[in-house]
mmCIF file of C-alpha atoms and ligand atoms in Angstrom:
data_model
loop_
_atom_site.group_PDB
_atom_site.id
_atom_site.type_symbol
_atom_site.label_atom_id
_atom_site.label_comp_id
_atom_site.label_asym_id
_atom_site.label_seq_id
_atom_site.Cartn_x
_atom_site.Cartn_y
_atom_site.Cartn_z
ATOM 1 C CA MET A 1 38.806 0.738 149.355
ATOM 2 C CA PRO A 2 41.123 2.445 152.409
ATOM 3 C CA ARG A 3 41.738 0.716 155.198
ATOM 4 C CA ALA A 4 41.125 1.324 159.142
ATOM 5 C CA ILE A 5 40.903 0.061 162.908
ATOM 6 C CA VAL A 6 37.445 0.746 163.593
ATOM 7 C CA ILE A 7 35.939 0.384 167.141
ATOM 8 C CA ARG A 8 33.068 -1.244 167.325
ATOM 9 C CA THR A 9 30.790 -2.030 170.349
ATOM 10 C CA SER A 10 28.695 -5.331 170.888
ATOM 11 C CA GLU A 11 26.675 -6.578 173.819
ATOM 12 C CA SER A 12 28.154 -9.052 175.866
ATOM 13 C CA ALA A 13 26.733 -12.136 176.048
ATOM 14 C CA ALA A 14 27.548 -12.699 179.522
ATOM 15 C CA ALA A 15 26.696 -9.405 181.536
ATOM 16 C CA GLY A 16 24.645 -7.472 179.340
ATOM 17 C CA GLU A 17 27.123 -4.601 178.793
ATOM 18 C CA PRO A 18 28.490 -3.046 176.071
ATOM 19 C CA VAL A 19 32.015 -4.618 174.547
ATOM 20 C CA ASN A 20 34.431 -2.336 172.494
ATOM 21 C CA THR A 21 36.045 -4.358 170.103
ATOM 22 C CA ALA A 22 39.012 -3.078 167.311
ATOM 23 C CA VAL A 23 38.654 -4.777 163.865
ATOM 24 C CA LEU A 24 41.328 -3.972 161.006
ATOM 25 C CA GLU A 25 38.740 -3.761 157.864
ATOM 26 C CA GLU A 26 38.286 -2.078 154.422
ATOM 27 C CA VAL A 27 36.215 1.356 154.485
ATOM 28 C CA GLY A 28 34.715 3.380 152.388
ATOM 29 C CA ALA A 29 35.886 7.377 151.677
ATOM 30 C CA PRO A 30 35.755 9.271 155.054
ATOM 31 C CA PRO A 31 32.388 10.857 155.282
ATOM 32 C CA ALA A 32 32.054 14.795 154.358
ATOM 33 C CA SER A 33 30.747 15.866 157.866
ATOM 34 C CA ASP A 34 34.231 14.848 158.912
ATOM 35 C CA GLY A 35 35.530 18.025 158.142
ATOM 36 C CA PRO A 36 36.737 20.298 154.732
ATOM 37 C CA VAL A 37 40.383 18.772 154.394
ATOM 38 C CA LEU A 38 41.041 15.504 153.189
ATOM 39 C CA VAL A 39 44.186 14.051 154.064
ATOM 40 C CA ASP A 40 46.009 10.720 152.610
ATOM 41 C CA VAL A 41 47.307 9.254 155.606
ATOM 42 C CA ALA A 42 50.832 7.602 155.556
ATOM 43 C CA TRP A 43 51.491 7.233 159.654
ATOM 44 C CA SER A 44 50.029 7.124 163.129
ATOM 45 C CA ASP A 45 51.514 5.267 165.998
ATOM 46 C CA LEU A 46 50.429 4.539 169.335
ATOM 47 C CA ASN A 47 49.809 6.571 172.859
ATOM 48 C CA TYR A 48 48.586 4.925 176.155
ATOM 49 C CA LYS A 49 45.335 6.191 174.949
ATOM 50 C CA ASP A 50 45.419 3.682 172.391
ATOM 51 C CA ALA A 51 46.251 1.104 173.712
ATOM 52 C CA LEU A 52 43.381 1.590 176.010
ATOM 53 C CA ALA A 53 41.141 1.595 172.779
ATOM 54 C CA LEU A 54 42.822 -1.114 170.473
ATOM 55 C CA THR A 55 42.478 -3.019 173.740
ATOM 56 C CA GLY A 56 38.754 -2.433 174.115
ATOM 57 C CA ARG A 57 38.932 -0.537 177.445
ATOM 58 C CA PRO A 58 36.117 1.396 177.955
ATOM 59 C CA GLY A 59 36.236 5.456 178.212
ATOM 60 C CA VAL A 60 38.411 6.396 175.180
ATOM 61 C CA VAL A 61 35.848 6.302 172.024
ATOM 62 C CA ARG A 62 32.748 7.948 173.004
ATOM 63 C CA THR A 63 30.796 7.580 169.729
ATOM 64 C CA PRO A 64 31.073 4.071 168.764
ATOM 65 C CA PRO A 65 31.782 2.944 165.737
ATOM 66 C CA LEU A 66 34.623 5.215 165.152
ATOM 67 C CA VAL A 67 38.156 4.540 163.021
ATOM 68 C CA ALA A 68 40.447 4.813 166.234
ATOM 69 C CA GLY A 69 44.166 6.628 166.687
ATOM 70 C CA ILE A 70 44.487 10.189 168.524
ATOM 71 C CA ASP A 71 47.089 11.370 165.876
ATOM 72 C CA LEU A 72 47.392 11.279 162.086
ATOM 73 C CA VAL A 73 50.327 12.247 159.662
ATOM 74 C CA GLY A 74 49.928 12.824 155.924
ATOM 75 C CA THR A 75 49.697 14.635 152.965
ATOM 76 C CA VAL A 76 46.548 16.752 152.132
ATOM 77 C CA ALA A 77 44.776 15.238 149.221
ATOM 78 C CA ALA A 78 42.316 18.250 148.649
ATOM 79 C CA SER A 79 40.841 21.070 151.048
ATOM 80 C CA GLU A 80 37.920 23.647 151.340
ATOM 81 C CA ASP A 81 39.744 25.175 154.031
ATOM 82 C CA VAL A 82 41.626 27.897 152.343
ATOM 83 C CA ARG A 83 44.612 27.471 154.572
ATOM 84 C CA TRP A 84 45.572 24.304 153.411
ATOM 85 C CA ARG A 85 46.364 23.003 149.931
ATOM 86 C CA PRO A 86 47.095 19.900 148.278
ATOM 87 C CA GLY A 87 50.674 18.861 149.313
ATOM 88 C CA ASP A 88 50.727 20.385 152.656
ATOM 89 C CA VAL A 89 52.390 17.799 155.127
ATOM 90 C CA VAL A 90 50.313 18.244 158.153
ATOM 91 C CA VAL A 91 50.317 16.432 162.012
ATOM 92 C CA LEU A 92 47.516 16.267 163.963
ATOM 93 C CA ASN A 93 46.938 15.238 167.957
ATOM 94 C CA GLY A 94 44.299 14.680 169.978
ATOM 95 C CA THR A 95 41.037 17.356 169.033
ATOM 96 C CA GLY A 96 38.849 14.288 169.739
ATOM 97 C CA LEU A 97 39.866 11.820 167.031
ATOM 98 C CA SER A 98 39.234 8.299 168.480
ATOM 99 C CA GLU A 99 37.335 9.684 170.498
ATOM 100 C CA THR A 100 34.221 11.679 169.327
ATOM 101 C CA ARG A 101 35.737 11.717 165.540
ATOM 102 C CA ASN A 102 37.128 9.298 163.467
ATOM 103 C CA GLY A 103 41.088 8.840 164.167
ATOM 104 C CA GLY A 104 44.079 8.566 162.563
ATOM 105 C CA LEU A 105 44.678 4.573 162.448
ATOM 106 C CA THR A 106 43.376 4.912 158.854
ATOM 107 C CA GLU A 107 45.119 5.399 154.853
ATOM 108 C CA GLN A 108 42.464 8.433 154.787
ATOM 109 C CA ALA A 109 41.219 11.055 156.741
ATOM 110 C CA ARG A 110 38.780 14.032 156.587
ATOM 111 C CA VAL A 111 39.489 16.258 158.984
ATOM 112 C CA SER A 112 39.182 19.850 160.181
ATOM 113 C CA GLY A 113 41.689 22.552 159.171
ATOM 114 C CA ASP A 114 41.399 24.400 162.653
ATOM 115 C CA PHE A 115 44.223 22.313 164.766
ATOM 116 C CA LEU A 116 46.349 21.203 161.802
ATOM 117 C CA VAL A 117 50.086 21.721 162.126
ATOM 118 C CA ARG A 118 52.480 21.738 159.121
ATOM 119 C CA VAL A 119 55.114 19.275 159.869
ATOM 120 C CA PRO A 120 58.210 21.036 160.247
ATOM 121 C CA GLU A 121 60.992 21.024 157.756
ATOM 122 C CA ALA A 122 63.672 18.812 159.951
ATOM 123 C CA LEU A 123 61.136 16.059 160.729
ATOM 124 C CA THR A 124 59.882 13.530 158.134
ATOM 125 C CA PRO A 125 56.288 12.354 158.626
ATOM 126 C CA ALA A 126 57.637 9.024 159.905
ATOM 127 C CA ARG A 127 59.479 11.077 162.619
ATOM 128 C CA ALA A 128 56.846 13.253 163.390
ATOM 129 C CA ALA A 129 54.301 10.317 164.164
ATOM 130 C CA ALA A 130 57.253 8.446 166.474
ATOM 131 C CA LEU A 131 56.799 12.038 168.198
ATOM 132 C CA GLY A 132 53.121 11.602 168.185
ATOM 133 C CA THR A 133 50.811 12.790 171.148
ATOM 134 C CA ALA A 134 53.530 11.641 173.699
ATOM 135 C CA GLY A 135 56.308 14.057 171.783
ATOM 136 C CA TYR A 136 53.983 17.278 171.415
ATOM 137 C CA THR A 137 52.376 16.733 175.196
ATOM 138 C CA ALA A 138 56.001 16.515 176.528
ATOM 139 C CA ALA A 139 57.119 19.769 174.435
ATOM 140 C CA LEU A 140 53.978 20.864 176.335
ATOM 141 C CA CYS A 141 55.201 20.300 179.918
ATOM 142 C CA VAL A 142 58.659 21.556 179.477
ATOM 143 C CA LEU A 143 57.347 24.789 177.586
ATOM 144 C CA ARG A 144 55.199 25.288 180.883
ATOM 145 C CA LEU A 145 58.264 24.834 182.721
ATOM 146 C CA GLU A 146 59.957 27.069 181.646
ATOM 147 C CA ARG A 147 56.900 29.739 181.488
ATOM 148 C CA ALA A 148 56.676 29.562 185.379
ATOM 149 C CA GLY A 149 60.871 29.818 185.000
ATOM 150 C CA LEU A 150 63.355 26.505 184.915
ATOM 151 C CA THR A 151 66.185 25.686 186.694
ATOM 152 C CA SER A 152 68.168 22.763 187.509
ATOM 153 C CA SER A 153 71.351 21.539 189.345
ATOM 154 C CA PRO A 154 73.023 18.367 190.505
ATOM 155 C CA GLU A 155 71.096 18.993 193.601
ATOM 156 C CA GLN A 156 67.777 19.866 192.390
ATOM 157 C CA PRO A 157 67.389 18.035 189.366
ATOM 158 C CA ILE A 158 64.038 17.854 187.223
ATOM 159 C CA LEU A 159 62.192 15.515 187.935
ATOM 160 C CA VAL A 160 60.925 13.042 185.396
ATOM 161 C CA THR A 161 58.165 10.128 185.742
ATOM 162 C CA GLY A 162 57.229 7.230 184.344
ATOM 163 C CA ALA A 163 60.635 7.813 182.541
ATOM 164 C CA THR A 164 60.777 5.042 180.179
ATOM 165 C CA GLY A 165 57.062 5.495 178.423
ATOM 166 C CA GLY A 166 56.689 7.798 175.338
ATOM 167 C CA VAL A 167 55.886 11.271 177.151
ATOM 168 C CA GLY A 168 58.403 10.245 180.056
ATOM 169 C CA SER A 169 61.310 9.400 177.070
ATOM 170 C CA ILE A 170 60.674 12.936 175.027
ATOM 171 C CA ALA A 171 60.621 14.792 178.244
ATOM 172 C CA ILE A 172 64.201 13.814 179.129
ATOM 173 C CA LEU A 173 65.712 14.262 175.334
ATOM 174 C CA LEU A 174 63.642 17.999 175.614
ATOM 175 C CA LEU A 175 65.597 18.828 179.007
ATOM 176 C CA SER A 176 68.459 17.631 178.712
ATOM 177 C CA ALA A 177 68.831 19.234 174.862
ATOM 178 C CA ALA A 178 67.749 22.361 177.114
ATOM 179 C CA GLY A 179 71.443 21.686 179.550
ATOM 180 C CA HIS A 180 69.172 20.566 182.406
ATOM 181 C CA HIS A 181 69.911 17.494 185.024
ATOM 182 C CA VAL A 182 67.150 15.049 184.792
ATOM 183 C CA ALA A 183 66.389 12.619 187.011
ATOM 184 C CA ALA A 184 64.652 10.103 185.492
ATOM 185 C CA LEU A 185 61.892 7.449 187.690
ATOM 186 C CA THR A 186 61.243 4.205 186.559
ATOM 187 C CA GLY A 187 59.929 1.412 188.074
ATOM 188 C CA ARG A 188 62.156 -0.586 185.368
ATOM 189 C CA GLU A 189 65.714 0.682 186.174
ATOM 190 C CA GLN A 190 67.638 -2.667 185.865
ATOM 191 C CA GLU A 191 65.959 -3.505 182.378
ATOM 192 C CA TYR A 192 66.579 0.791 180.904
ATOM 193 C CA GLY A 193 68.737 2.250 183.662
ATOM 194 C CA ASP A 194 71.569 2.667 180.751
ATOM 195 C CA TYR A 195 68.488 3.330 178.378
ATOM 196 C CA LEU A 196 67.242 6.622 180.351
ATOM 197 C CA ARG A 197 71.217 7.696 180.667
ATOM 198 C CA ALA A 198 71.562 7.510 177.081
ATOM 199 C CA LEU A 199 68.623 10.129 176.620
ATOM 200 C CA GLY A 200 70.186 12.327 179.084
ATOM 201 C CA ALA A 201 69.139 11.037 182.320
ATOM 202 C CA THR A 202 71.781 12.434 185.016
ATOM 203 C CA THR A 203 70.099 10.574 187.807
ATOM 204 C CA VAL A 204 68.211 7.384 187.370
ATOM 205 C CA VAL A 205 65.502 6.720 190.559
ATOM 206 C CA PRO A 206 63.650 3.787 191.213
ATOM 207 C CA ARG A 207 60.005 4.164 191.439
ATOM 208 C CA ALA A 208 59.785 3.013 195.059
ATOM 209 C CA GLU A 209 61.014 5.630 196.362
ATOM 210 C CA LEU A 210 57.849 7.780 195.572
ATOM 211 C CA LEU A 211 55.704 5.211 196.729
ATOM 212 C CA GLY A 212 53.660 4.604 199.925
ATOM 213 C CA THR A 213 52.599 7.738 201.965
ATOM 214 C CA GLY A 214 54.803 10.245 202.360
ATOM 215 C CA ARG A 215 54.963 13.474 204.744
ATOM 216 C CA PRO A 216 53.775 16.690 203.402
ATOM 217 C CA LEU A 217 57.088 18.272 203.472
ATOM 218 C CA GLN A 218 59.899 16.335 202.209
ATOM 219 C CA SER A 219 63.179 17.296 201.498
ATOM 220 C CA GLN A 220 63.222 19.425 198.435
ATOM 221 C CA ARG A 221 64.799 16.684 196.007
ATOM 222 C CA TRP A 222 63.210 18.601 192.307
ATOM 223 C CA SER A 223 63.504 21.980 191.147
ATOM 224 C CA ALA A 224 60.557 20.835 188.979
ATOM 225 C CA VAL A 225 58.255 17.829 187.690
ATOM 226 C CA VAL A 226 57.311 16.311 185.051
ATOM 227 C CA ASP A 227 54.638 13.679 185.871
ATOM 228 C CA THR A 228 53.113 11.092 183.783
ATOM 229 C CA VAL A 229 52.075 8.642 186.508
ATOM 230 C CA GLY A 230 49.535 10.164 188.935
ATOM 231 C CA GLY A 231 49.054 9.079 192.298
ATOM 232 C CA GLU A 232 51.402 9.092 195.280
ATOM 233 C CA VAL A 233 54.030 8.910 193.007
ATOM 234 C CA LEU A 234 52.875 12.672 192.112
ATOM 235 C CA ALA A 235 51.851 13.448 196.021
ATOM 236 C CA ASN A 236 55.258 12.520 197.286
ATOM 237 C CA ALA A 237 56.396 14.266 193.791
ATOM 238 C CA ILE A 238 54.660 17.735 195.403
ATOM 239 C CA SER A 239 56.016 16.690 198.645
ATOM 240 C CA GLN A 240 59.935 16.825 197.564
ATOM 241 C CA THR A 241 59.943 19.961 195.232
ATOM 242 C CA ARG A 242 61.600 22.910 196.211
ATOM 243 C CA TYR A 243 60.515 26.263 196.896
ATOM 244 C CA GLY A 244 58.702 28.114 194.310
ATOM 245 C CA GLY A 245 58.523 25.242 192.047
ATOM 246 C CA THR A 246 56.023 23.866 189.437
ATOM 247 C CA VAL A 247 54.953 20.099 188.976
ATOM 248 C CA THR A 248 53.189 19.630 185.354
ATOM 249 C CA ALA A 249 51.022 16.322 186.237
ATOM 250 C CA CYS A 250 49.679 14.920 182.233
ATOM 251 C CA GLY A 251 48.884 11.859 183.146
ATOM 252 C CA LEU A 252 48.010 8.696 184.989
ATOM 253 C CA ALA A 253 49.445 5.641 184.014
ATOM 254 C CA GLY A 254 49.682 4.831 187.840
ATOM 255 C CA SER A 255 46.693 5.825 189.355
ATOM 256 C CA ALA A 256 43.727 9.203 188.814
ATOM 257 C CA ALA A 257 43.684 9.708 192.348
ATOM 258 C CA LEU A 258 46.041 12.177 193.778
ATOM 259 C CA PRO A 259 46.685 11.593 197.549
ATOM 260 C CA ALA A 260 48.271 14.850 198.523
ATOM 261 C CA SER A 261 48.591 17.619 200.838
ATOM 262 C CA MET A 262 47.934 21.261 200.791
ATOM 263 C CA VAL A 263 50.788 21.816 202.514
ATOM 264 C CA PRO A 264 53.684 22.068 200.103
ATOM 265 C CA PHE A 265 51.287 24.741 198.247
ATOM 266 C CA ILE A 266 51.124 27.125 200.889
ATOM 267 C CA LEU A 267 54.316 26.617 202.708
ATOM 268 C CA ARG A 268 56.278 25.965 199.686
ATOM 269 C CA ALA A 269 54.696 28.113 197.036
ATOM 270 C CA VAL A 270 54.575 25.215 194.957
ATOM 271 C CA THR A 271 52.141 25.013 191.216
ATOM 272 C CA LEU A 272 50.354 22.115 190.117
ATOM 273 C CA ALA A 273 50.328 22.487 186.517
ATOM 274 C CA GLY A 274 47.709 20.586 184.656
ATOM 275 C CA VAL A 275 48.974 19.881 180.959
ATOM 276 C CA ASP A 276 46.347 18.918 178.425
ATOM 277 C CA SER A 277 47.070 17.862 174.888
ATOM 278 C CA VAL A 278 43.474 17.299 173.163
ATOM 279 C CA SER A 279 41.971 20.713 173.322
ATOM 280 C CA ALA A 280 45.207 22.587 173.413
ATOM 281 C CA PRO A 281 45.345 26.232 171.755
ATOM 282 C CA LEU A 282 46.709 25.878 168.251
ATOM 283 C CA ALA A 283 49.998 28.662 168.921
ATOM 284 C CA ASP A 284 50.608 26.292 171.589
ATOM 285 C CA ARG A 285 50.233 23.295 168.991
ATOM 286 C CA GLU A 286 52.770 24.961 166.498
ATOM 287 C CA ALA A 287 55.426 25.981 169.560
ATOM 288 C CA ALA A 288 55.379 22.243 170.639
ATOM 289 C CA TRP A 289 56.305 21.361 167.265
ATOM 290 C CA ALA A 290 58.808 23.806 166.749
ATOM 291 C CA ARG A 291 60.704 22.604 170.133
ATOM 292 C CA LEU A 292 60.632 18.900 168.978
ATOM 293 C CA ALA A 293 62.068 19.678 165.465
ATOM 294 C CA ARG A 294 64.478 22.041 167.030
ATOM 295 C CA ASP A 295 65.345 20.153 170.244
ATOM 296 C CA VAL A 296 65.054 16.077 169.216
ATOM 297 C CA ASP A 297 68.213 14.493 167.657
ATOM 298 C CA PRO A 298 66.587 12.151 164.940
ATOM 299 C CA ASP A 299 68.993 9.640 165.284
ATOM 300 C CA VAL A 300 68.145 9.080 168.869
ATOM 301 C CA LEU A 301 64.640 9.356 168.284
ATOM 302 C CA ASP A 302 64.944 6.723 165.444
ATOM 303 C CA GLY A 303 66.437 4.703 168.475
ATOM 304 C CA LEU A 304 63.632 4.783 170.364
ATOM 305 C CA THR A 305 60.846 4.110 168.511
ATOM 306 C CA GLU A 306 59.575 0.586 167.098
ATOM 307 C CA THR A 307 57.449 0.751 163.587
ATOM 308 C CA VAL A 308 54.991 -1.960 163.187
ATOM 309 C CA PRO A 309 52.432 -1.659 160.002
ATOM 310 C CA LEU A 310 48.684 -1.313 160.243
ATOM 311 C CA ALA A 311 47.693 -5.165 160.806
ATOM 312 C CA GLU A 312 50.303 -5.243 163.834
ATOM 313 C CA ALA A 313 49.021 -2.392 165.702
ATOM 314 C CA ILE A 314 46.383 -3.878 167.989
ATOM 315 C CA ASP A 315 48.698 -6.651 169.110
ATOM 316 C CA ALA A 316 51.473 -3.691 169.730
ATOM 317 C CA ALA A 317 48.826 -1.996 171.527
ATOM 318 C CA SER A 318 48.496 -4.709 173.785
ATOM 319 C CA ARG A 319 51.961 -4.991 174.729
ATOM 320 C CA LEU A 320 51.931 -1.215 175.587
ATOM 321 C CA LEU A 321 49.793 -1.834 178.083
ATOM 322 C CA ALA A 322 50.713 -4.815 179.867
ATOM 323 C CA GLY A 323 54.458 -2.887 180.411
ATOM 324 C CA GLY A 324 56.479 -4.540 177.388
ATOM 325 C CA ALA A 325 57.045 -1.841 175.518
ATOM 326 C CA HIS A 326 59.219 1.416 176.101
ATOM 327 C CA GLY A 327 59.702 4.415 173.896
ATOM 328 C CA ARG A 328 57.306 4.786 171.105
ATOM 329 C CA ILE A 329 55.555 2.997 168.543
ATOM 330 C CA ALA A 330 55.036 4.659 165.305
ATOM 331 C CA VAL A 331 51.980 2.960 162.751
ATOM 332 C CA ASN A 332 52.772 2.729 159.249
ATOM 333 C CA VAL A 333 49.295 2.886 158.263
ATOM 334 C CA ARG A 334 50.315 1.639 154.440
ATOM 335 C CA GLY A 335 52.945 -0.440 155.415
HETATM 336 P P1 NDP B 401 53.394 4.909 177.993
HETATM 337 O O1 NDP B 401 52.502 3.766 178.297
HETATM 338 O O2 NDP B 401 54.156 4.948 177.016
HETATM 339 O O3 NDP B 401 54.113 5.458 179.449
HETATM 340 C C1 NDP B 401 53.609 5.418 180.775
HETATM 341 C C2 NDP B 401 55.079 5.074 181.560
HETATM 342 O O4 NDP B 401 54.614 4.908 183.007
HETATM 343 C C3 NDP B 401 55.578 3.423 181.711
HETATM 344 O O5 NDP B 401 56.445 3.333 180.605
HETATM 345 C C4 NDP B 401 56.030 3.414 183.020
HETATM 346 O O6 NDP B 401 57.392 3.722 183.069
HETATM 347 C C5 NDP B 401 55.113 4.082 183.884
HETATM 348 N N1 NDP B 401 54.211 3.087 184.451
HETATM 349 C C6 NDP B 401 53.273 2.190 184.023
HETATM 350 N N2 NDP B 401 52.688 1.734 185.151
HETATM 351 C C7 NDP B 401 52.560 2.335 185.762
HETATM 352 C C8 NDP B 401 52.310 2.274 187.579
HETATM 353 N N3 NDP B 401 51.415 1.553 187.820
HETATM 354 N N4 NDP B 401 52.832 2.940 188.220
HETATM 355 C C9 NDP B 401 53.685 3.935 188.244
HETATM 356 N N5 NDP B 401 54.039 4.199 186.658
HETATM 357 C C10 NDP B 401 53.782 3.703 185.975
HETATM 358 O O7 NDP B 401 51.962 6.116 178.150
HETATM 359 P P2 NDP B 401 52.705 7.688 177.449
HETATM 360 O O8 NDP B 401 53.760 8.286 177.733
HETATM 361 O O9 NDP B 401 52.059 7.713 176.383
HETATM 362 O O10 NDP B 401 51.415 8.741 178.567
HETATM 363 C C11 NDP B 401 51.770 8.566 179.944
HETATM 364 C C12 NDP B 401 50.339 8.965 180.796
HETATM 365 O O11 NDP B 401 50.306 10.269 179.901
HETATM 366 C C13 NDP B 401 49.091 8.140 180.008
HETATM 367 O O12 NDP B 401 48.225 8.473 181.824
HETATM 368 C C14 NDP B 401 48.822 9.055 179.124
HETATM 369 O O13 NDP B 401 46.952 9.017 179.047
HETATM 370 C C15 NDP B 401 49.194 10.590 179.370
HETATM 371 N N6 NDP B 401 49.128 11.178 178.618
HETATM 372 C C16 NDP B 401 48.109 12.444 178.645
HETATM 373 C C17 NDP B 401 48.191 13.399 177.713
HETATM 374 C C18 NDP B 401 47.469 14.790 178.430
HETATM 375 O O14 NDP B 401 46.782 15.664 177.329
HETATM 376 N N7 NDP B 401 47.435 15.070 178.890
HETATM 377 C C19 NDP B 401 48.792 13.370 176.870
HETATM 378 C C20 NDP B 401 49.757 11.949 176.528
HETATM 379 C C21 NDP B 401 49.981 11.186 177.701
HETATM 380 P P3 NDP B 401 58.386 3.081 183.641
HETATM 381 O O15 NDP B 401 58.427 2.072 183.561
HETATM 382 O O16 NDP B 401 59.475 3.901 183.730
HETATM 383 O O17 NDP B 401 58.053 3.699 185.819
#
């Protein structure tokens, strides 16, 4: 019987509120209604959203019980979709996995063929999972900035916030591989300053510099921004972006609020660009994975990745949410 981590709901005795719990259990074969492509899953991984789901936080898993895991990497075992054949090695990110559909923290899944991406030859399945939604989202952000015309200089580097996290770490790798000057914003500069410089950051900036309520127009420090934390950090980053620069916003690790001013948009022509990985079109997914395969150094990726077996994924999720992790956590679902 395949094993999976399933999110189940029960009533809290105290408050009468529904409570989510993650349970590792044996499950039957995935139902045919999940999709026409049967995948023998080999790897999944832990993103911020997975950490929320696995620690029972509400908001991610909307129709429990559901298998957790917003990513899966594996081999097609059978397919009623002519685009996919047994033996194809595929990656699937988002598309409602672990939100409204059974997800990837399982040994076998049935999925739609519409958003599957072939794992590029330069990547092993383990490395594709190490990149996961975090890497794919980082690539979407970088591609978005490039479409807007991306430049950088020592005086105006590209700011990456939440730098030690999954999205931040891979964004630094991609930007430095493209020859950019990168400033890494982190709350843990003492502990991880060397780590960030090894990824390619040219400057490490303490998070405190972008906290608090700043003036609407501040000195133009950044040529562009990849923001993963939101809140005051995002508001100040917008106010510090150069004339005509673009700020991609994909995350809210700090806050879902945006206490910002209109002034940078109307006096500095700054663009705020939202980035979504869950429902991104197939062409964007393929472009992002091609960029990851081309530009991420496999040895550097291995160095920032911790691997855990399925049985340890729930504990690892708690650690991630408590700020006790950095880089990426890949999950060997058959380990
Ligand atoms: P991680 O948990 O790996 O990293 C988040 C990082 O944010 C931390 O390492 C930390 O970096 C920083 N951080 C944590 N808490 C705070 C805080 N209170 N204030 C400011 N910074 C904080 O998460 P991911 O990189 O996987 O994801 C980052 C965000 O992006 C999440 O909100 C996630 O949901 C979102 N996301 C959105 C996607 C989309 O489709 N739009 C796809 C993927 C992720 P440091 O210590 O260096 O400051």
